[in-house]
Short mmCIF file of C-alpha atoms in Angstrom, two decimals:
data_model
loop_
_atom_site.label_atom_id
_atom_site.label_comp_id
_atom_site.label_asym_id
_atom_site.label_seq_id
_atom_site.Cartn_x
_atom_site.Cartn_y
_atom_site.Cartn_z
CA MET X 1 47.13 22.38 -18.90
CA THR X 2 44.50 24.25 -21.05
CA GLU X 3 44.53 27.95 -20.43
CA LEU X 4 41.35 29.36 -18.84
CA ARG X 5 39.35 31.69 -20.95
CA TYR X 6 37.58 34.98 -20.22
CA THR X 7 34.62 36.53 -21.88
CA PRO X 8 34.68 39.99 -23.62
CA LEU X 9 33.24 41.34 -20.36
CA ARG X 10 36.13 40.52 -18.18
CA GLU X 11 37.19 44.08 -17.53
CA ARG X 12 33.65 45.07 -16.57
CA HIS X 13 33.45 42.16 -14.04
CA GLU X 14 36.78 43.16 -12.49
CA GLN X 15 35.61 46.77 -12.17
CA ARG X 16 32.62 45.55 -10.22
CA GLY X 17 34.85 43.55 -7.90
CA ALA X 18 33.59 40.13 -9.06
CA ALA X 19 35.00 36.93 -7.60
CA PHE X 20 35.75 34.43 -10.41
CA THR X 21 35.60 30.67 -10.64
CA ASP X 22 36.52 28.08 -13.22
CA PHE X 23 33.36 26.95 -14.99
CA GLY X 24 33.75 24.69 -17.99
CA GLY X 25 37.20 26.01 -18.80
CA TRP X 26 36.05 29.70 -18.44
CA MET X 27 36.79 32.07 -15.66
CA MET X 28 33.32 33.35 -14.84
CA PRO X 29 31.96 35.72 -12.20
CA VAL X 30 30.57 33.79 -9.25
CA ARG X 31 29.38 36.86 -7.34
CA TYR X 32 29.81 40.60 -7.36
CA SER X 33 28.39 41.44 -3.90
CA SER X 34 26.51 38.69 -2.04
CA ASP X 35 24.85 35.53 -3.32
CA LEU X 36 21.71 36.35 -1.45
CA ALA X 37 21.46 39.93 -2.64
CA GLU X 38 21.92 38.90 -6.29
CA HIS X 39 19.35 36.08 -5.85
CA HIS X 40 16.71 38.34 -4.39
CA ALA X 41 17.37 41.08 -6.97
CA VAL X 42 16.42 38.59 -9.74
CA ARG X 43 13.18 37.50 -7.82
CA ASP X 44 12.19 41.06 -6.97
CA ALA X 45 13.56 43.18 -9.95
CA ALA X 46 16.19 41.90 -12.35
CA GLY X 47 19.71 40.44 -12.62
CA LEU X 48 22.24 40.89 -15.41
CA PHE X 49 24.24 37.72 -16.30
CA ASP X 50 27.14 37.26 -18.59
CA ILE X 51 26.62 33.85 -20.33
CA SER X 52 29.10 34.40 -23.14
CA HIS X 53 30.79 31.15 -22.25
CA MET X 54 27.89 29.15 -23.77
CA GLY X 55 28.53 27.42 -27.11
CA GLU X 56 26.66 28.55 -30.28
CA PHE X 57 26.21 26.50 -33.50
CA LEU X 58 24.52 27.58 -36.68
CA VAL X 59 22.95 24.77 -38.69
CA THR X 60 22.02 25.76 -42.22
CA GLY X 61 20.96 24.19 -45.49
CA ALA X 62 17.78 22.79 -47.03
CA ASP X 63 18.30 19.64 -44.97
CA ALA X 64 19.03 21.47 -41.68
CA ALA X 65 15.66 20.64 -40.06
CA SER X 66 15.80 16.84 -40.94
CA PHE X 67 19.46 16.84 -39.82
CA LEU X 68 18.48 18.16 -36.40
CA ASP X 69 15.62 15.66 -36.26
CA TYR X 70 18.25 13.02 -36.60
CA ALA X 71 20.92 14.61 -34.39
CA LEU X 72 18.63 15.64 -31.41
CA ALA X 73 15.99 13.85 -29.36
CA GLY X 74 13.21 16.30 -30.23
CA ARG X 75 11.28 16.90 -33.38
CA ILE X 76 12.77 20.07 -34.68
CA SER X 77 11.35 20.11 -38.29
CA THR X 78 7.88 21.09 -37.01
CA MET X 79 9.07 24.29 -35.24
CA ARG X 80 7.87 27.55 -36.71
CA VAL X 81 10.39 30.34 -37.53
CA GLY X 82 10.68 32.58 -34.48
CA LYS X 83 10.24 29.81 -32.00
CA ALA X 84 12.69 28.05 -29.65
CA LYS X 85 12.70 24.48 -28.31
CA TYR X 86 14.52 22.74 -25.41
CA SER X 87 16.15 19.45 -26.62
CA LEU X 88 18.82 16.87 -25.92
CA VAL X 89 21.86 15.55 -27.67
CA LEU X 90 21.76 11.83 -26.81
CA THR X 91 24.50 9.15 -26.93
CA GLU X 92 23.95 5.93 -28.87
CA ASP X 93 22.85 4.20 -25.68
CA GLY X 94 20.42 6.91 -24.67
CA GLY X 95 22.45 8.97 -22.26
CA VAL X 96 22.73 12.77 -22.42
CA VAL X 97 25.66 14.44 -24.16
CA ASP X 98 24.15 17.89 -23.51
CA ASP X 99 20.89 19.69 -23.18
CA VAL X 100 20.48 22.52 -25.72
CA ILE X 101 18.06 25.17 -26.84
CA VAL X 102 17.28 25.34 -30.62
CA TYR X 103 16.08 28.50 -32.34
CA ARG X 104 14.51 28.48 -35.81
CA ILE X 105 15.94 31.57 -37.53
CA ALA X 106 14.61 30.72 -40.99
CA ASP X 107 13.23 27.71 -42.82
CA ASP X 108 16.78 26.50 -43.48
CA ARG X 109 18.67 28.13 -40.57
CA PHE X 110 18.85 27.15 -36.89
CA LEU X 111 20.83 28.40 -33.94
CA VAL X 112 21.70 25.82 -31.23
CA ILE X 113 22.97 26.93 -27.82
CA ALA X 114 24.98 24.37 -25.95
CA ASN X 115 26.52 24.38 -22.41
CA ALA X 116 30.03 25.84 -22.26
CA GLY X 117 31.66 22.76 -20.87
CA ASN X 118 30.07 20.58 -23.60
CA ARG X 119 30.87 22.77 -26.65
CA ASP X 120 33.53 20.33 -27.94
CA ALA X 121 31.29 17.28 -27.20
CA VAL X 122 28.39 18.82 -29.11
CA ALA X 123 30.66 19.80 -32.05
CA THR X 124 32.00 16.27 -32.23
CA ALA X 125 28.45 14.82 -32.05
CA PHE X 126 27.20 17.08 -34.85
CA ALA X 127 30.21 16.30 -37.02
CA GLU X 128 29.75 12.53 -36.59
CA ARG X 129 25.99 12.79 -37.24
CA ALA X 130 26.44 14.94 -40.35
CA GLN X 131 28.36 11.99 -41.79
CA ARG X 132 25.71 9.46 -40.83
CA SER X 133 22.46 11.35 -41.28
CA PRO X 134 19.95 9.70 -43.74
CA VAL X 135 20.34 12.51 -46.29
CA ALA X 136 24.11 12.20 -46.16
CA ALA X 137 23.80 8.44 -46.60
CA THR X 138 21.53 8.86 -49.60
CA PHE X 139 24.02 11.21 -51.18
CA ARG X 140 26.93 8.99 -50.52
CA GLU X 141 25.15 6.02 -52.04
CA SER X 142 24.16 8.14 -55.11
CA SER X 143 27.74 9.33 -55.47
CA ASP X 144 29.10 5.80 -55.24
CA ALA X 145 26.60 4.57 -57.83
CA ASP X 146 27.79 7.24 -60.24
CA GLY X 147 31.30 6.20 -59.71
CA GLY X 148 32.16 9.66 -58.38
CA ALA X 149 34.97 10.16 -55.93
CA THR X 150 33.43 13.36 -54.48
CA SER X 151 32.65 13.36 -50.82
CA PHE X 152 29.76 15.51 -49.53
CA ALA X 153 31.89 16.34 -46.48
CA HIS X 154 34.18 18.47 -48.68
CA ILE X 155 31.38 20.39 -50.35
CA PRO X 156 29.39 22.18 -47.68
CA GLY X 157 25.78 22.63 -48.66
CA VAL X 158 25.81 20.25 -51.67
CA SER X 159 22.52 18.55 -52.20
CA GLY X 160 21.06 20.53 -49.30
CA ILE X 161 23.12 18.64 -46.72
CA ALA X 162 23.21 20.60 -43.42
CA VAL X 163 26.26 22.58 -42.66
CA VAL X 164 27.22 23.06 -38.92
CA GLU X 165 29.31 26.06 -37.97
CA ASP X 166 30.64 26.73 -34.51
CA VAL X 167 30.17 30.53 -34.03
CA SER X 168 30.77 30.55 -30.29
CA ASP X 169 33.82 32.82 -30.61
CA GLN X 170 31.97 35.43 -32.72
CA PHE X 171 29.13 36.29 -30.32
CA ALA X 172 28.54 37.24 -26.74
CA LEU X 173 25.44 36.32 -24.69
CA ILE X 174 23.99 38.58 -22.05
CA ALA X 175 20.91 37.70 -20.01
CA VAL X 176 18.46 39.87 -18.13
CA GLN X 177 16.25 37.87 -15.78
CA GLY X 178 13.52 39.01 -13.38
CA PRO X 179 10.06 40.59 -13.30
CA ARG X 180 11.43 43.82 -14.60
CA ALA X 181 13.55 42.27 -17.33
CA ARG X 182 11.24 43.51 -20.11
CA ALA X 183 11.16 47.04 -18.65
CA VAL X 184 15.00 47.04 -18.60
CA LEU X 185 15.22 46.18 -22.24
CA GLU X 186 12.62 48.60 -23.25
CA ALA X 187 14.45 51.42 -21.37
CA THR X 188 17.90 50.64 -22.78
CA PRO X 189 19.14 53.41 -25.05
CA GLY X 190 20.16 52.27 -28.55
CA LEU X 191 18.32 48.92 -28.13
CA ASP X 192 15.26 49.16 -30.39
CA GLY X 193 13.33 47.94 -33.38
CA PHE X 194 12.14 44.75 -31.64
CA GLU X 195 10.39 42.55 -34.19
CA PRO X 196 8.03 41.35 -32.88
CA ALA X 197 7.59 43.79 -30.01
CA LEU X 198 8.56 42.43 -26.62
CA ALA X 199 4.93 42.77 -25.46
CA GLU X 200 3.99 40.28 -28.17
CA LEU X 201 6.98 37.86 -27.69
CA GLY X 202 5.78 34.66 -26.20
CA SER X 203 7.88 32.26 -24.07
CA TYR X 204 10.43 30.20 -25.98
CA ALA X 205 10.45 32.57 -28.88
CA TRP X 206 12.89 35.15 -30.14
CA ALA X 207 12.77 38.64 -31.64
CA SER X 208 15.18 40.64 -33.79
CA ALA X 209 16.36 44.04 -32.60
CA GLY X 210 18.99 46.61 -33.36
CA PHE X 211 21.67 48.03 -31.03
CA ASP X 212 23.76 50.87 -32.40
CA GLY X 213 23.70 49.49 -35.94
CA GLU X 214 24.21 45.80 -35.05
CA ARG X 215 21.47 43.18 -35.23
CA VAL X 216 20.71 41.44 -31.89
CA LEU X 217 18.82 38.24 -31.35
CA VAL X 218 16.61 38.60 -28.26
CA ALA X 219 15.39 35.30 -26.92
CA ARG X 220 12.66 34.92 -24.28
CA THR X 221 13.54 31.56 -22.68
CA GLY X 222 14.92 32.07 -19.16
CA TYR X 223 16.47 29.67 -16.66
CA THR X 224 15.69 31.26 -13.30
CA GLY X 225 11.98 30.68 -13.01
CA GLU X 226 11.38 34.41 -13.81
CA ASP X 227 10.59 36.17 -17.03
CA GLY X 228 13.93 36.64 -18.81
CA PHE X 229 15.72 37.50 -22.03
CA GLU X 230 18.99 36.41 -23.55
CA LEU X 231 20.67 38.82 -26.00
CA MET X 232 23.08 37.51 -28.59
CA VAL X 233 25.37 40.30 -29.94
CA PRO X 234 28.71 40.34 -31.85
CA ASP X 235 31.35 40.08 -29.17
CA ARG X 236 32.90 43.49 -30.23
CA ARG X 237 29.58 45.15 -29.02
CA ALA X 238 29.27 43.17 -25.79
CA VAL X 239 30.83 45.82 -23.50
CA ALA X 240 28.63 48.57 -24.95
CA LEU X 241 25.48 46.54 -24.59
CA TRP X 242 26.34 45.53 -21.06
CA ASP X 243 26.92 49.16 -20.10
CA ALA X 244 23.77 50.36 -21.71
CA LEU X 245 21.65 47.64 -19.98
CA LEU X 246 23.09 48.51 -16.61
CA THR X 247 22.68 52.28 -17.05
CA ALA X 248 19.07 51.81 -17.98
CA GLY X 249 18.36 49.02 -15.55
CA GLU X 250 19.94 50.18 -12.24
CA PRO X 251 17.12 52.61 -11.47
CA LEU X 252 14.76 49.58 -11.96
CA GLY X 253 16.72 47.48 -9.54
CA LEU X 254 18.92 45.67 -11.98
CA VAL X 255 22.20 44.31 -10.52
CA PRO X 256 24.97 42.12 -12.06
CA ALA X 257 24.59 38.58 -10.88
CA GLY X 258 26.99 35.62 -10.82
CA LEU X 259 26.95 31.83 -11.03
CA ALA X 260 26.11 31.35 -7.37
CA ALA X 261 22.83 33.20 -7.69
CA ARG X 262 22.10 31.47 -10.95
CA ASP X 263 22.50 28.09 -9.26
CA THR X 264 20.07 28.77 -6.43
CA LEU X 265 17.63 30.36 -8.87
CA ARG X 266 17.65 27.42 -11.23
CA LEU X 267 17.47 24.94 -8.29
CA GLU X 268 14.27 26.70 -6.96
CA ALA X 269 12.88 26.51 -10.49
CA GLY X 270 13.63 22.73 -10.59
CA MET X 271 15.76 23.02 -13.71
CA PRO X 272 18.31 20.25 -14.27
CA LEU X 273 21.97 21.26 -14.77
CA TYR X 274 24.35 19.22 -16.81
CA GLY X 275 27.01 17.52 -14.64
CA HIS X 276 24.55 17.41 -11.72
CA GLU X 277 21.16 16.12 -12.86
CA LEU X 278 22.13 15.29 -16.41
CA GLY X 279 25.00 13.19 -17.76
CA ARG X 280 25.92 10.38 -20.16
CA GLY X 281 24.72 7.83 -17.62
CA ILE X 282 21.25 9.38 -17.26
CA ARG X 283 18.30 8.59 -19.53
CA PRO X 284 15.87 11.50 -20.23
CA ALA X 285 12.94 9.85 -18.54
CA GLN X 286 14.94 9.52 -15.26
CA ALA X 287 15.39 13.29 -15.15
CA GLY X 288 11.73 13.94 -15.90
CA LEU X 289 12.54 14.87 -19.49
CA GLY X 290 10.85 11.99 -21.29
CA ARG X 291 8.48 14.49 -22.97
CA THR X 292 11.40 16.03 -24.88
CA VAL X 293 12.03 12.74 -26.69
CA ALA X 294 9.99 12.35 -29.94
CA ALA X 295 9.99 8.50 -29.73
CA ASP X 296 7.79 8.32 -32.84
CA LYS X 297 10.42 9.85 -35.18
CA ASP X 298 11.66 7.41 -37.84
CA ASP X 299 15.22 7.60 -36.66
CA PHE X 300 17.51 9.64 -34.34
CA VAL X 301 20.68 8.96 -32.42
CA GLY X 302 19.79 7.15 -29.22
CA LYS X 303 16.33 6.12 -30.40
CA ASP X 304 16.71 2.42 -29.42
CA ALA X 305 17.85 3.10 -25.88
CA THR X 306 15.89 6.03 -24.39
CA GLU X 307 13.94 3.95 -21.90
CA PRO X 308 15.75 3.42 -18.61
CA ALA X 309 15.68 0.18 -16.73
CA ALA X 310 12.67 -0.36 -14.49
CA ASP X 311 14.69 -0.01 -11.38
CA ALA X 312 16.74 3.03 -12.54
CA PRO X 313 16.81 5.88 -10.07
CA VAL X 314 14.61 8.88 -10.84
CA LEU X 315 14.95 12.59 -10.13
CA VAL X 316 12.84 14.00 -7.33
CA GLY X 317 12.58 17.11 -5.30
CA LEU X 318 13.24 17.05 -1.50
CA VAL X 319 12.20 19.62 1.12
CA ALA X 320 13.24 19.69 4.70
CA GLU X 321 12.70 21.88 7.75
CA GLY X 322 15.50 23.76 9.60
CA ARG X 323 18.54 25.41 8.04
CA ARG X 324 20.85 22.49 7.22
CA ALA X 325 20.85 21.69 3.56
CA GLY X 326 22.02 18.64 1.75
CA ARG X 327 24.65 19.16 -0.98
CA ALA X 328 25.57 17.27 -4.14
CA GLY X 329 26.93 13.80 -3.26
CA TYR X 330 25.16 13.48 0.10
CA ALA X 331 23.34 10.21 0.62
CA VAL X 332 19.54 9.96 0.80
CA VAL X 333 18.44 7.19 3.19
CA ASP X 334 15.20 5.44 4.15
CA ALA X 335 13.69 4.92 7.65
CA ASP X 336 16.16 2.15 8.36
CA GLY X 337 19.14 4.29 7.31
CA THR X 338 19.68 2.29 4.14
CA PRO X 339 21.07 4.39 1.29
CA VAL X 340 18.39 4.79 -1.44
CA GLY X 341 19.70 7.65 -3.45
CA GLU X 342 22.02 10.61 -3.77
CA ILE X 343 21.60 14.37 -3.86
CA THR X 344 22.59 16.07 -7.08
CA SER X 345 21.96 19.73 -6.09
CA GLY X 346 20.95 21.23 -2.76
CA ALA X 347 20.78 24.53 -0.96
CA LEU X 348 18.96 26.58 1.69
CA SER X 349 16.39 28.23 -0.54
CA PRO X 350 16.79 32.01 -0.38
CA THR X 351 13.16 32.49 -1.51
CA LEU X 352 11.44 29.76 0.42
CA GLY X 353 13.56 29.87 3.61
CA HIS X 354 14.05 26.09 4.02
CA PRO X 355 16.36 23.45 2.57
CA ILE X 356 15.59 22.02 -0.88
CA ALA X 357 17.39 19.57 -3.03
CA MET X 358 17.14 17.51 -6.13
CA ALA X 359 18.17 13.82 -5.81
CA TYR X 360 18.10 10.56 -7.69
CA VAL X 361 16.25 7.91 -5.64
CA ARG X 362 14.85 4.47 -6.03
CA PRO X 363 11.67 4.65 -8.23
CA ASP X 364 9.47 3.07 -5.59
CA LEU X 365 10.31 5.96 -3.19
CA ALA X 366 9.64 8.79 -5.70
CA GLU X 367 6.01 9.47 -4.83
CA PRO X 368 5.48 12.95 -3.47
CA GLY X 369 4.94 12.86 0.22
CA THR X 370 7.33 9.94 0.78
CA GLU X 371 9.31 10.43 3.98
CA LEU X 372 13.07 9.96 3.67
CA ALA X 373 16.23 11.49 5.26
CA ILE X 374 19.44 13.11 4.14
CA ASP X 375 22.73 12.13 5.69
CA VAL X 376 24.41 15.44 6.37
CA ARG X 377 27.82 14.61 7.63
CA GLY X 378 26.60 11.83 9.89
CA THR X 379 23.35 13.63 10.97
CA ARG X 380 20.07 12.45 9.55
CA ILE X 381 17.86 15.29 8.51
CA PRO X 382 14.22 14.32 7.84
CA THR X 383 13.10 15.21 4.32
CA THR X 384 9.95 14.72 2.18
CA VAL X 385 9.71 14.03 -1.51
CA THR X 386 7.95 16.81 -3.39
CA ALA X 387 6.96 17.61 -6.97
CA LEU X 388 9.19 19.99 -8.90
CA PRO X 389 9.55 22.92 -9.30
CA PHE X 390 9.97 24.23 -5.77
CA TYR X 391 9.21 27.78 -6.90
CA ARG X 392 6.77 29.06 -9.46
CA ARG X 393 6.51 32.76 -10.24
CA LYS X 394 3.21 34.54 -10.05
CA LYS X 395 1.81 35.71 -13.46
#
């Protein structure tokens, strides 16, 4: 059995009385006080999340952009330095290995954030694709033509071929999410020198900052439906940064928040989660992510198989009255009681006050307004298909 891992912030979580759960091989805080209190704190003020279990990969070299164009579904080479982009690692047959966020650090340097449970899968995919990318193939053919026995795989960076480095164990990630997230960062002692200033930092972009002599990458991406920042810091400084953020943020309403609050927040925001709405058997278009696939690229892994079958189930939002919520795995049925789909995530929405769910259903039943039902342990709960997201913050 593989030993479960803890982040550098374990002691801080234990001091706060956190309950832990196994998440992707990591023991992570699921709650500190109550799921509802932490959820509402993020909607009304700010929440502090430890997301150090995520995987981080640096991709460097003159060919880094074209390598990522080949390895990922999106067009990465057109990104400007300072920007971020949501993308997908696809299988050869168009399924999803993982969903990732890519940051362009420099013309020849990218940071890729992967889900914790898929860190090894992404590392394997990158290693295989580094061997097969068009630039690697060109180098190999050139080397063979010269009669050389040298392999590019043993000379990182040669001929500009991208080098992929797993740096997950070197850094911690801390997220501040909520309408007061920016105020928390600006009030945190020792955290300064934002370039660009946070007031000028757009969505899906990153800034450089300093924290007690260390450089910190501050991303403005978010995953809760609120304004939010993710701070990447060397793991030896994680505890100091966590403490500083809490000290500055608690007067502003900041509270530590766990995985339970994160799940209801991202569900309200209609964001798919790997293992629920995404997986190797799901094509991007089924999950409403067809726009993330740059189908006009010359070549990328999965290019020939991104379109799902015409009758493949599609992801929809469901809303219901009352208090009983469908959960992952519950059946969705039509008026005759015939199963037509399955819930992937569901909860009683803390913000909206009624049950919400995401589900894969037959494509002919995906139109908003379609009346269906959820089979909740033998009881049919009427539900209506609705457009995602369920919740959209006021700007």
